[in-house]
Coordinates of N, CA, C and O in Angstrom, one line a residue:
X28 N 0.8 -1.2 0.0 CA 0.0 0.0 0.0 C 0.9 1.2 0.0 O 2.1 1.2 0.3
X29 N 0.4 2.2 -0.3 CA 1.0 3.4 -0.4 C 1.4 3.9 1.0 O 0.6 3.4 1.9
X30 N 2.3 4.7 1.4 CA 2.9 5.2 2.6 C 1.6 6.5 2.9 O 0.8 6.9 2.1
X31 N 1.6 6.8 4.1 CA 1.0 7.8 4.5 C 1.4 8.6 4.9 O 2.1 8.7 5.9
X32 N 1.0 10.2 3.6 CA 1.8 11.1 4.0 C 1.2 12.5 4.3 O 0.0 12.5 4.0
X33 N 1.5 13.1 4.5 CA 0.7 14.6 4.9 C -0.7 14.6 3.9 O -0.3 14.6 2.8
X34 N -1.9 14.5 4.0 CA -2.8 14.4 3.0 C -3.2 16.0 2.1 O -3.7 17.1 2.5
X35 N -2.9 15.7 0.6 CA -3.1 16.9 0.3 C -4.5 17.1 0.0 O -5.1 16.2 -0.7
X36 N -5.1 18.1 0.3 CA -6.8 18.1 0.3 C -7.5 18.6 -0.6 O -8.7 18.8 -0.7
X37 N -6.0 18.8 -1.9 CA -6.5 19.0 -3.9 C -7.1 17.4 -3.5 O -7.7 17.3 -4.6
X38 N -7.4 16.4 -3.0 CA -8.0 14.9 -3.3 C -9.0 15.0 -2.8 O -9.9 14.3 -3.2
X39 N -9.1 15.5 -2.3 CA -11.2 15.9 -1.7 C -11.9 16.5 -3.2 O -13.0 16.0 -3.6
X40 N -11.2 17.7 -4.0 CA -12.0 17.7 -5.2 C -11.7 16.5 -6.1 O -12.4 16.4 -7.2
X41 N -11.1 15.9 -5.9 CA -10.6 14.7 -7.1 C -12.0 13.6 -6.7 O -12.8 13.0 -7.4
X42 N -12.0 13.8 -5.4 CA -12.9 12.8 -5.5 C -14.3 13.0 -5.9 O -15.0 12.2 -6.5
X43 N -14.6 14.0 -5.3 CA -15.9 15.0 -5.5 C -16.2 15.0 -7.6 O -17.3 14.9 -8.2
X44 N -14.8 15.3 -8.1 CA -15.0 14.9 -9.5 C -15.0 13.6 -10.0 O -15.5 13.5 -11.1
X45 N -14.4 12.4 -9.5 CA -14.7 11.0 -9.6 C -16.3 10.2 -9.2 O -16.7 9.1 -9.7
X46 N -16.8 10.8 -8.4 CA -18.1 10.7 -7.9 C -18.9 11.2 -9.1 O -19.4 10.5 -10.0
X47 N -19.0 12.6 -9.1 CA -19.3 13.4 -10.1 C -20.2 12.8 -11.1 O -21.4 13.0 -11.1
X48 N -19.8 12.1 -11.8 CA -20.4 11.2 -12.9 C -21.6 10.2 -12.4 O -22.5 9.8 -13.2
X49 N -21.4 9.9 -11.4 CA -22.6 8.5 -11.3 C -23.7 9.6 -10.5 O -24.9 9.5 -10.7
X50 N -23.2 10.6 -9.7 CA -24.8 11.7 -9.3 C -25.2 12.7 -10.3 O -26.2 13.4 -10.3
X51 N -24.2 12.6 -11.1 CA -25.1 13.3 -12.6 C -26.0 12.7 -13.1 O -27.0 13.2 -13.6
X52 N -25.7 11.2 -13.1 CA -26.1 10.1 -13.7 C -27.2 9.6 -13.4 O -28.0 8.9 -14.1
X53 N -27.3 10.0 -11.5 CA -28.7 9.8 -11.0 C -29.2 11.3 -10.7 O -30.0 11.4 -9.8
X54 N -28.9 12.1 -11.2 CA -29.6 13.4 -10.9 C -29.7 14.1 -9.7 O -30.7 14.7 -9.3
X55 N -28.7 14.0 -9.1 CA -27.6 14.5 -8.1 C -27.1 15.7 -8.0 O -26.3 16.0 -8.9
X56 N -27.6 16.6 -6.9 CA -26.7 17.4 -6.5 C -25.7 17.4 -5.6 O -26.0 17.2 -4.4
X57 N -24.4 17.7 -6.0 CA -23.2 17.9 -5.2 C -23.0 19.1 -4.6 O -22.6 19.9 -5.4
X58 N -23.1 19.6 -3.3 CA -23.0 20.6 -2.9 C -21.5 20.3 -1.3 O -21.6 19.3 -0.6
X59 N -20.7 21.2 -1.1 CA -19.6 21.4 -0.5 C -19.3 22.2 0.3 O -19.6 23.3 -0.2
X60 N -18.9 22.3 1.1 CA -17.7 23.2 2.3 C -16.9 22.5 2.9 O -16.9 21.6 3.6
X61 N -15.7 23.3 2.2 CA -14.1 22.7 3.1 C -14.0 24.0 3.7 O -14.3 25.1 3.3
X62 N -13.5 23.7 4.7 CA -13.0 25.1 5.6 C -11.7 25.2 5.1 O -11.0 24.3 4.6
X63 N -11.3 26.6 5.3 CA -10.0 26.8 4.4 C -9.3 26.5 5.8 O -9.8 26.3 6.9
X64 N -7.8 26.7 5.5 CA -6.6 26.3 6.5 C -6.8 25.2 7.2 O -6.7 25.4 8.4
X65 N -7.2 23.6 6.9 CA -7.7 22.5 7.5 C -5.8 22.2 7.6 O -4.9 22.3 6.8
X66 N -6.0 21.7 9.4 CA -4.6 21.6 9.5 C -4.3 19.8 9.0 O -5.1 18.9 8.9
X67 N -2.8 19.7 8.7 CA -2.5 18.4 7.9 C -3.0 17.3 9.1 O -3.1 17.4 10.3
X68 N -3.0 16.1 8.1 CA -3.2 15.0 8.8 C -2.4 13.9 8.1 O -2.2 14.0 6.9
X69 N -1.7 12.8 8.7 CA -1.4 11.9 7.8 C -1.6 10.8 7.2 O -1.2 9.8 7.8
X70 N -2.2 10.6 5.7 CA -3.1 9.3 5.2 C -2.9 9.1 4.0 O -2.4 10.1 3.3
X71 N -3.1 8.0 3.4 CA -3.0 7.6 2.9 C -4.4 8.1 1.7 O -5.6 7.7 1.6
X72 N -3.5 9.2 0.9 CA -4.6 10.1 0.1 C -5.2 9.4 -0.8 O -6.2 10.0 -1.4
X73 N -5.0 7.9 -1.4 CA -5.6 7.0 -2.7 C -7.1 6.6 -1.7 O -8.3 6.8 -2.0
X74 N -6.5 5.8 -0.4 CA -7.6 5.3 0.3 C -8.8 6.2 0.7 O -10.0 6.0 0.3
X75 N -8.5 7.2 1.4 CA -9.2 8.3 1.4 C -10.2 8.4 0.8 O -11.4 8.2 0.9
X76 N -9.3 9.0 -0.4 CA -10.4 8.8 -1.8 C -11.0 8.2 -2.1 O -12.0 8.5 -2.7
X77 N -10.5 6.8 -1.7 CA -12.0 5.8 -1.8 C -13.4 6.0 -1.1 O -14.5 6.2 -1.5
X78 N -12.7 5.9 0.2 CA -13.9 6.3 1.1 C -15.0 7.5 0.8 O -16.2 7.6 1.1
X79 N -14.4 8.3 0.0 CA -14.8 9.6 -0.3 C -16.2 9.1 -1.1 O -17.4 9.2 -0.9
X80 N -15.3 8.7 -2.1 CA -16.1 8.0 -3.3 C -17.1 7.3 -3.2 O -18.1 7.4 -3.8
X81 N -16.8 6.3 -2.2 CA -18.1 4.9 -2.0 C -19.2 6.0 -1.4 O -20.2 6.1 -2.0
X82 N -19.0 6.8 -0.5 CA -19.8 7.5 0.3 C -20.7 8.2 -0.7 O -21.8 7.7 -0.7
X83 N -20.5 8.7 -1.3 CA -20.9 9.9 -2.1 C -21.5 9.3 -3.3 O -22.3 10.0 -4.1
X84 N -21.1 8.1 -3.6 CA -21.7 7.2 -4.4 C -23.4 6.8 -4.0 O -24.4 7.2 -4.5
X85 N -23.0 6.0 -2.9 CA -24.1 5.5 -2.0 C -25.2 6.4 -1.5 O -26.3 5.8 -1.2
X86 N -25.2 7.7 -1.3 CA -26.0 8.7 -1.0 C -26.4 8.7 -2.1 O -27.6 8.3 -2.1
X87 N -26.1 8.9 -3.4 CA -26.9 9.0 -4.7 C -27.5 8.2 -5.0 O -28.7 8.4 -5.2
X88 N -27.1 6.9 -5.0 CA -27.6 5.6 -5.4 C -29.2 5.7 -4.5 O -30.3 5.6 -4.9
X89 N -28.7 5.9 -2.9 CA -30.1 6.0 -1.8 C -31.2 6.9 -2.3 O -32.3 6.3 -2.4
X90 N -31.2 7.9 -2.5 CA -31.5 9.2 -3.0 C -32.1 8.3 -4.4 O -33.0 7.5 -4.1
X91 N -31.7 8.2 -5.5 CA -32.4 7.8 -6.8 C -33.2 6.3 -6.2 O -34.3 6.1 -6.7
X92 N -32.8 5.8 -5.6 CA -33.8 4.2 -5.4 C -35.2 5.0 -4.5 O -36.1 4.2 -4.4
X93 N -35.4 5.9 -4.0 CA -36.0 6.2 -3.1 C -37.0 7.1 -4.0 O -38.0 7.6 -3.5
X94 N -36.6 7.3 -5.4 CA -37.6 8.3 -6.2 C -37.6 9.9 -5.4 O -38.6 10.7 -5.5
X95 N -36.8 10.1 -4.9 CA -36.6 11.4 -4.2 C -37.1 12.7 -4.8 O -36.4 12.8 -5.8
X96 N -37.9 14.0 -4.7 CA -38.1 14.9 -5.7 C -36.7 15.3 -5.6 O -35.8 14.9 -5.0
X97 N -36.8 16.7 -6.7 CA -35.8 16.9 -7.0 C -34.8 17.9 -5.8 O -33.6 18.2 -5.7
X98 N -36.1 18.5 -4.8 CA -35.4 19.0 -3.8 C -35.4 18.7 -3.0 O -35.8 19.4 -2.0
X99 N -34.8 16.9 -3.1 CA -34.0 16.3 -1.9 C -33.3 15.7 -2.4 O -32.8 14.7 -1.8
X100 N -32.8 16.0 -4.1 CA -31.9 15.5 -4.7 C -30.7 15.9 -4.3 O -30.2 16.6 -5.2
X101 N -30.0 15.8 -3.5 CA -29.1 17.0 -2.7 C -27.6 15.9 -1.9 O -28.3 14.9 -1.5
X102 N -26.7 15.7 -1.6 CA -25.5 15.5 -1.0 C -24.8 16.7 -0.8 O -24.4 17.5 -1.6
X103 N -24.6 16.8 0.4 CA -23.8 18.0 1.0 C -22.4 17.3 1.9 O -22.5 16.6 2.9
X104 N -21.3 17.8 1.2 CA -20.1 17.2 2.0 C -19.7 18.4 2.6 O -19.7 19.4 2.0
X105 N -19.4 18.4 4.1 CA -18.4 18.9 4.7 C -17.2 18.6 5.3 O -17.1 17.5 5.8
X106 N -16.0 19.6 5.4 CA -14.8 19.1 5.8 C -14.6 20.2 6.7 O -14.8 21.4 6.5
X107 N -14.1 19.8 7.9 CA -13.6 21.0 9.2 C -12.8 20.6 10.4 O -12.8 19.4 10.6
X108 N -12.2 21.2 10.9 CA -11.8 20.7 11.9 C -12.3 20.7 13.3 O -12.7 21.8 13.8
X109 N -12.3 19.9 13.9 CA -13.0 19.7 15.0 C -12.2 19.2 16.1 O -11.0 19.0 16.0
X110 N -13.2 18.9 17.4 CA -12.3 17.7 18.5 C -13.3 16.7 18.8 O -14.5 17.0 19.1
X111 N -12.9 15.6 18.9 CA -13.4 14.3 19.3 C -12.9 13.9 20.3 O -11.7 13.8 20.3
X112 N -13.5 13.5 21.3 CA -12.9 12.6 22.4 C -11.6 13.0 23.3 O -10.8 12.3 24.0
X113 N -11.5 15.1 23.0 CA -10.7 15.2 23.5 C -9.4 16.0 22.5 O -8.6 16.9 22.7
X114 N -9.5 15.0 21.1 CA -8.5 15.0 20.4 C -8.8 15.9 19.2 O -9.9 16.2 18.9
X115 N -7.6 16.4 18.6 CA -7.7 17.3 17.8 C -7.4 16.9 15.9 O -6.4 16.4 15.5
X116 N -8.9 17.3 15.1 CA -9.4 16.1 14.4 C -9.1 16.6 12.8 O -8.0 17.0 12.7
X117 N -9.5 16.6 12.2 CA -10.4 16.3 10.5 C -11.2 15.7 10.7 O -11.1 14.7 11.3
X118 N -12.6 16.2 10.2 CA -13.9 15.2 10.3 C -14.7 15.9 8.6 O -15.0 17.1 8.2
X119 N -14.7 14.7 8.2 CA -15.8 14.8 6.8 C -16.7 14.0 7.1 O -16.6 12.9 7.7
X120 N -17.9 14.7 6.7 CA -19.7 14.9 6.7 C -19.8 14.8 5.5 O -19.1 15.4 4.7
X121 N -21.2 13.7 5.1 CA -21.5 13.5 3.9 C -23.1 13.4 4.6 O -23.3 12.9 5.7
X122 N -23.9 14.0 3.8 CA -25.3 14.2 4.5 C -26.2 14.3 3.2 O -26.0 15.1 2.3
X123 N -26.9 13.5 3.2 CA -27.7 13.5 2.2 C -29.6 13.7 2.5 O -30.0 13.6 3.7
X124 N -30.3 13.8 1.8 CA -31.8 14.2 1.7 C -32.4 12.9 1.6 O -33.5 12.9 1.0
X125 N -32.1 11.9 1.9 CA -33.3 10.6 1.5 C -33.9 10.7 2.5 O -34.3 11.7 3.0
X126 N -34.3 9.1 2.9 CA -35.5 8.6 3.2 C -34.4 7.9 4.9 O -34.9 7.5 6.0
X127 N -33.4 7.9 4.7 CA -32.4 7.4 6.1 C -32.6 5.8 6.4 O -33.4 5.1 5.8
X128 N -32.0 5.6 7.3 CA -31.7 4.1 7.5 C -32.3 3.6 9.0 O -32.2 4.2 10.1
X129 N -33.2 2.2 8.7 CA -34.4 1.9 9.6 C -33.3 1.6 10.9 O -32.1 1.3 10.6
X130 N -33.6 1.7 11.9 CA -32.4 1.5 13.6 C -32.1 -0.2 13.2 O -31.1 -0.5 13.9
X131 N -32.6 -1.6 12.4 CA -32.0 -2.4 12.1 C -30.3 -2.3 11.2 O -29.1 -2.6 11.3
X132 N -31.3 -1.5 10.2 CA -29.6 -1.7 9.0 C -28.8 -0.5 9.4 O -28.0 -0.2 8.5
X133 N -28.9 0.4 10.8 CA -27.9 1.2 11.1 C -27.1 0.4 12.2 O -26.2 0.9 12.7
X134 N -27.5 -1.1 12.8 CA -27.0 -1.5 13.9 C -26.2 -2.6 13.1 O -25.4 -3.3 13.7
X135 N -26.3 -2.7 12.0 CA -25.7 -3.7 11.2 C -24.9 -3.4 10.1 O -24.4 -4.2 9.3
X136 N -25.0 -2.1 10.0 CA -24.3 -1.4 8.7 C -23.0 -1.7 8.1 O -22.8 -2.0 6.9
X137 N -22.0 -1.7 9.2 CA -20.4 -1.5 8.7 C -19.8 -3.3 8.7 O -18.6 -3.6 8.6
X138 N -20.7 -4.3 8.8 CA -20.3 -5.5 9.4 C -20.5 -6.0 7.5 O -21.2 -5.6 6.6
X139 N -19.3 -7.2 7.8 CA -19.0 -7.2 6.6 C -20.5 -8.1 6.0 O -21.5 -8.4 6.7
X140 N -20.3 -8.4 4.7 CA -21.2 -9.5 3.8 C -22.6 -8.6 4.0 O -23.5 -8.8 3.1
X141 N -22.9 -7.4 5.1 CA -24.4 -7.3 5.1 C -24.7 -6.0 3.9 O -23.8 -5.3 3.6
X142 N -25.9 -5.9 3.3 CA -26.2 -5.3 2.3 C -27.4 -5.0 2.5 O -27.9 -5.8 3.3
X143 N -28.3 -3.7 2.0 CA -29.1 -3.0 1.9 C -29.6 -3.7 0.3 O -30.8 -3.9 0.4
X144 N -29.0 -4.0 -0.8 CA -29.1 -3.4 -1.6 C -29.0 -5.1 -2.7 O -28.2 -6.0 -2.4
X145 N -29.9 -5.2 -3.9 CA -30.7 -6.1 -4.5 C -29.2 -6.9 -5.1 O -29.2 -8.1 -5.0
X146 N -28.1 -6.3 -5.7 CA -27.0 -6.8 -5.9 C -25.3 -6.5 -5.6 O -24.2 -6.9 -6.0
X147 N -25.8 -5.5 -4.3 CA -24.5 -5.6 -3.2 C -23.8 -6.7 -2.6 O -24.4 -7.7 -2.4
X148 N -22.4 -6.5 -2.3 CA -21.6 -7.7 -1.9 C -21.1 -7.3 -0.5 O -20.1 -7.8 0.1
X149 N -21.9 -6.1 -0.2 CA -21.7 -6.0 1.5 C -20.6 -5.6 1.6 O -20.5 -5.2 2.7
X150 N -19.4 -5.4 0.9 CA -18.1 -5.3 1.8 C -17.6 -3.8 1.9 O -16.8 -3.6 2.8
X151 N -18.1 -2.5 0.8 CA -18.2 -1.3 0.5 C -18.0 -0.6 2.3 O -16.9 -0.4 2.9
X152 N -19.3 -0.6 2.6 CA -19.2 -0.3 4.2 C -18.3 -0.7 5.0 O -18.0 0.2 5.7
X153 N -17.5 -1.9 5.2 CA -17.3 -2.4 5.6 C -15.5 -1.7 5.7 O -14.9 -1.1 6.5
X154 N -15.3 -2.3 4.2 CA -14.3 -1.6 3.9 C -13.8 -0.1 4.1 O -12.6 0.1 4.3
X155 N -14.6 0.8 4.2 CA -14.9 1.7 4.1 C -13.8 2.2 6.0 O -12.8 2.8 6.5
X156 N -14.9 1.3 6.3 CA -14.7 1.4 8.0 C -13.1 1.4 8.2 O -12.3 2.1 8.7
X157 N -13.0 0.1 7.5 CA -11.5 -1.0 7.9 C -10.4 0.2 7.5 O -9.4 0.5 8.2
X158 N -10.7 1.0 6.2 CA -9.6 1.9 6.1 C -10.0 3.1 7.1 O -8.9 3.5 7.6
X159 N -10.8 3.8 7.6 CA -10.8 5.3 8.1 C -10.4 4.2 10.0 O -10.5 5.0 11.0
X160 N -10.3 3.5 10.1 CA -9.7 2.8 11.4 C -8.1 2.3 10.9 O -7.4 1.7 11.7
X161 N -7.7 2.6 10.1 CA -6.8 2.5 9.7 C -5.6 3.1 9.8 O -4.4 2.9 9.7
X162 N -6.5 4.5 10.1 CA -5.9 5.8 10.0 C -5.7 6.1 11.5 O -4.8 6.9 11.8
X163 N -6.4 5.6 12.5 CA -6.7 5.7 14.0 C -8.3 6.7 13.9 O -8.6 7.5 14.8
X164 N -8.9 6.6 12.9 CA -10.2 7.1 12.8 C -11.6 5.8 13.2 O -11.8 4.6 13.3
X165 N -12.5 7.3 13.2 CA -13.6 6.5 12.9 C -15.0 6.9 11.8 O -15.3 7.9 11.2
X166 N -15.7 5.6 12.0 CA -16.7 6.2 10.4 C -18.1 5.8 11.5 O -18.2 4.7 11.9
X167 N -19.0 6.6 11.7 CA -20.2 6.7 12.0 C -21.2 6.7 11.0 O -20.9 6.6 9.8
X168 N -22.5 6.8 11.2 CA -23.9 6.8 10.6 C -24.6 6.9 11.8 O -24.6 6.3 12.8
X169 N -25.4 8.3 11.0 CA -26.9 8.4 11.9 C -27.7 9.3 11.3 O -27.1 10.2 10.7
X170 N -29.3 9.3 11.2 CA -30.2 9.6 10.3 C -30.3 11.2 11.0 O -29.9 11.6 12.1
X171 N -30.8 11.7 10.3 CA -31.3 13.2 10.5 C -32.8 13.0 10.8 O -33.6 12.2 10.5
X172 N -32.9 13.9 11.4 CA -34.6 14.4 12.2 C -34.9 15.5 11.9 O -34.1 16.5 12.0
X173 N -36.3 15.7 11.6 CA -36.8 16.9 12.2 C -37.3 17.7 13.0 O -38.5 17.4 13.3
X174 N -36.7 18.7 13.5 CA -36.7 19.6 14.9 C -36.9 18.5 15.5 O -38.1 18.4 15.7
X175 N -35.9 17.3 16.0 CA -36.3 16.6 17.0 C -37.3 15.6 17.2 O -37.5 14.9 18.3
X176 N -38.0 15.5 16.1 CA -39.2 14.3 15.8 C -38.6 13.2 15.1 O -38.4 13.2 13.9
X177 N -38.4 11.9 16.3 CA -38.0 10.9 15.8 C -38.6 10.2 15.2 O -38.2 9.1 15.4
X178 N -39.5 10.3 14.3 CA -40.5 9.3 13.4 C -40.0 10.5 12.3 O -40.8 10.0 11.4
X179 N -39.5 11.3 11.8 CA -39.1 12.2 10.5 C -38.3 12.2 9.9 O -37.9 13.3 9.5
X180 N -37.8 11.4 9.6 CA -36.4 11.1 8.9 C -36.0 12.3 7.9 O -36.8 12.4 7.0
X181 N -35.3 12.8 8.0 CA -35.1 14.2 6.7 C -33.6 13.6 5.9 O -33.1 14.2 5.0
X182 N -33.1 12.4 6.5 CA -31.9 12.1 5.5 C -30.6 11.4 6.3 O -30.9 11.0 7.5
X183 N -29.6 11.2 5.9 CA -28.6 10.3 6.5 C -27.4 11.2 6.4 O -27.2 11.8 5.4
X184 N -26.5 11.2 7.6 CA -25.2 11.9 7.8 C -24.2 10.4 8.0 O -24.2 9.7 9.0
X185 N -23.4 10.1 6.8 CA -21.9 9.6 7.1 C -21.0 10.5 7.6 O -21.0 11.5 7.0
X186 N -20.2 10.5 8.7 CA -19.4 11.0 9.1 C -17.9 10.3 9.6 O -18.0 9.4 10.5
X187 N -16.8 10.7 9.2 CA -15.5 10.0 9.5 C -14.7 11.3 9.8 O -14.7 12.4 9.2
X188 N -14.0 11.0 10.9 CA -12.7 11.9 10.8 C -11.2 10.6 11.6 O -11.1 9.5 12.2
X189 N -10.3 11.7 11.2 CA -9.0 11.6 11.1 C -8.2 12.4 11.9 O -8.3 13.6 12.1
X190 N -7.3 11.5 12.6 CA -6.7 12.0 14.2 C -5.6 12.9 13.3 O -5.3 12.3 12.3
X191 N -4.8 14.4 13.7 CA -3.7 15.6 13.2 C -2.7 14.6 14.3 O -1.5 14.5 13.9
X192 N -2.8 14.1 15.0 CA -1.2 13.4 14.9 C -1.5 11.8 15.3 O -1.5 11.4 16.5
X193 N -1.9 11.0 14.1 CA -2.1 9.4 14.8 C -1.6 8.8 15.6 O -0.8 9.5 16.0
X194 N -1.6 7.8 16.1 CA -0.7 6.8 17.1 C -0.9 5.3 16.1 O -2.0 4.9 15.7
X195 N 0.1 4.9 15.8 CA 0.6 4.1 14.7 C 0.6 2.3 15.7 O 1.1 2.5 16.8
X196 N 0.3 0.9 15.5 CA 0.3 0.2 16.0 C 1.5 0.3 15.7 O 2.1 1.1 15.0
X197 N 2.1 -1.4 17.0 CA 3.5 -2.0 16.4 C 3.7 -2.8 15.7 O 4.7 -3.4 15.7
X198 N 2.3 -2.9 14.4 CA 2.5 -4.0 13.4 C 2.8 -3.4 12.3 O 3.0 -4.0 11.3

């Protein structure tokens, strides 16, 4: 695998333009905020990009299976820095307008072989995971509400961030 090196964050639009094509394709809007001066982190910028990708994929794909109008045709990525747990982060938000995920397939989501989906091979999620833990991160899911009404699903937030100085195993 490639070394992990200061991540340069020109790969956030790379990805956002590799995506690009399949939510045109489903009639997808891509909409964004990177905060400017996002301090470095160190990763592996190909993997990344994956994750970027499956994510932003998958919100489209959700979104078009769901017959969504057009104004919830919508994916909003954000990138910022934040603190988690203490620690000082990168966290990307991928939040999309569908229909969100029933409390079964969010308790089962990142586990391998399981699938939502009529010709998925389950491992997307999974993978997904296996790399942003990779990094000493983590990748969440949790549906959106409105004003607090838990029966209103207004859509699904993926969220992953990335530790500004990792702790590296001894393997």
């Amino acid at each position: 695998t490639q070394a992990k090196t200061l991540f340069p964050y020109t790969t956030l639009f790379r990805s956002m333009e590799l995506a690009n094509f399949e939510l045109r394709r489903r009639n997808v809007r891509l909409s964004h905020h990177i905060a400017a001066r996002l301090p470095p982190v160190l990763a592996d910028a190909i993997l990344i990009e994956q994750v970027l990708v499956n994510l932003m994929k998958n919100a489209a794909e959700a979104i078009d299976n769901e017959a969504m109008p057009v104004e919830r045709r919508e994916v909003h990525l954000e990138v910022e820095s934040a603190q988690v747990d203490g620690k000082d982060v990168v966290r990307f938000v991928l939040c999309d307008r569908g229909k969100g995920l029933s409390e079964e397939v969010l308790s089962h989501l990142f586990e391998a072989f399981f699938t939502t989906k009529g010709e998925g091979l389950g491992i997307g999620l999974n993978l997904c995971r296996s790399i942003v833990e990779s990094h000493q991160g983590r990748l969440h899911a949790e549906n959106l509400y409105n004003a607090g009404d838990r029966q209103d699903v207004t859509g699904c937030c993926f969220s992953f961030w990335l530790p500004l100085q990792p702790v590296f195993s001894a393997d």
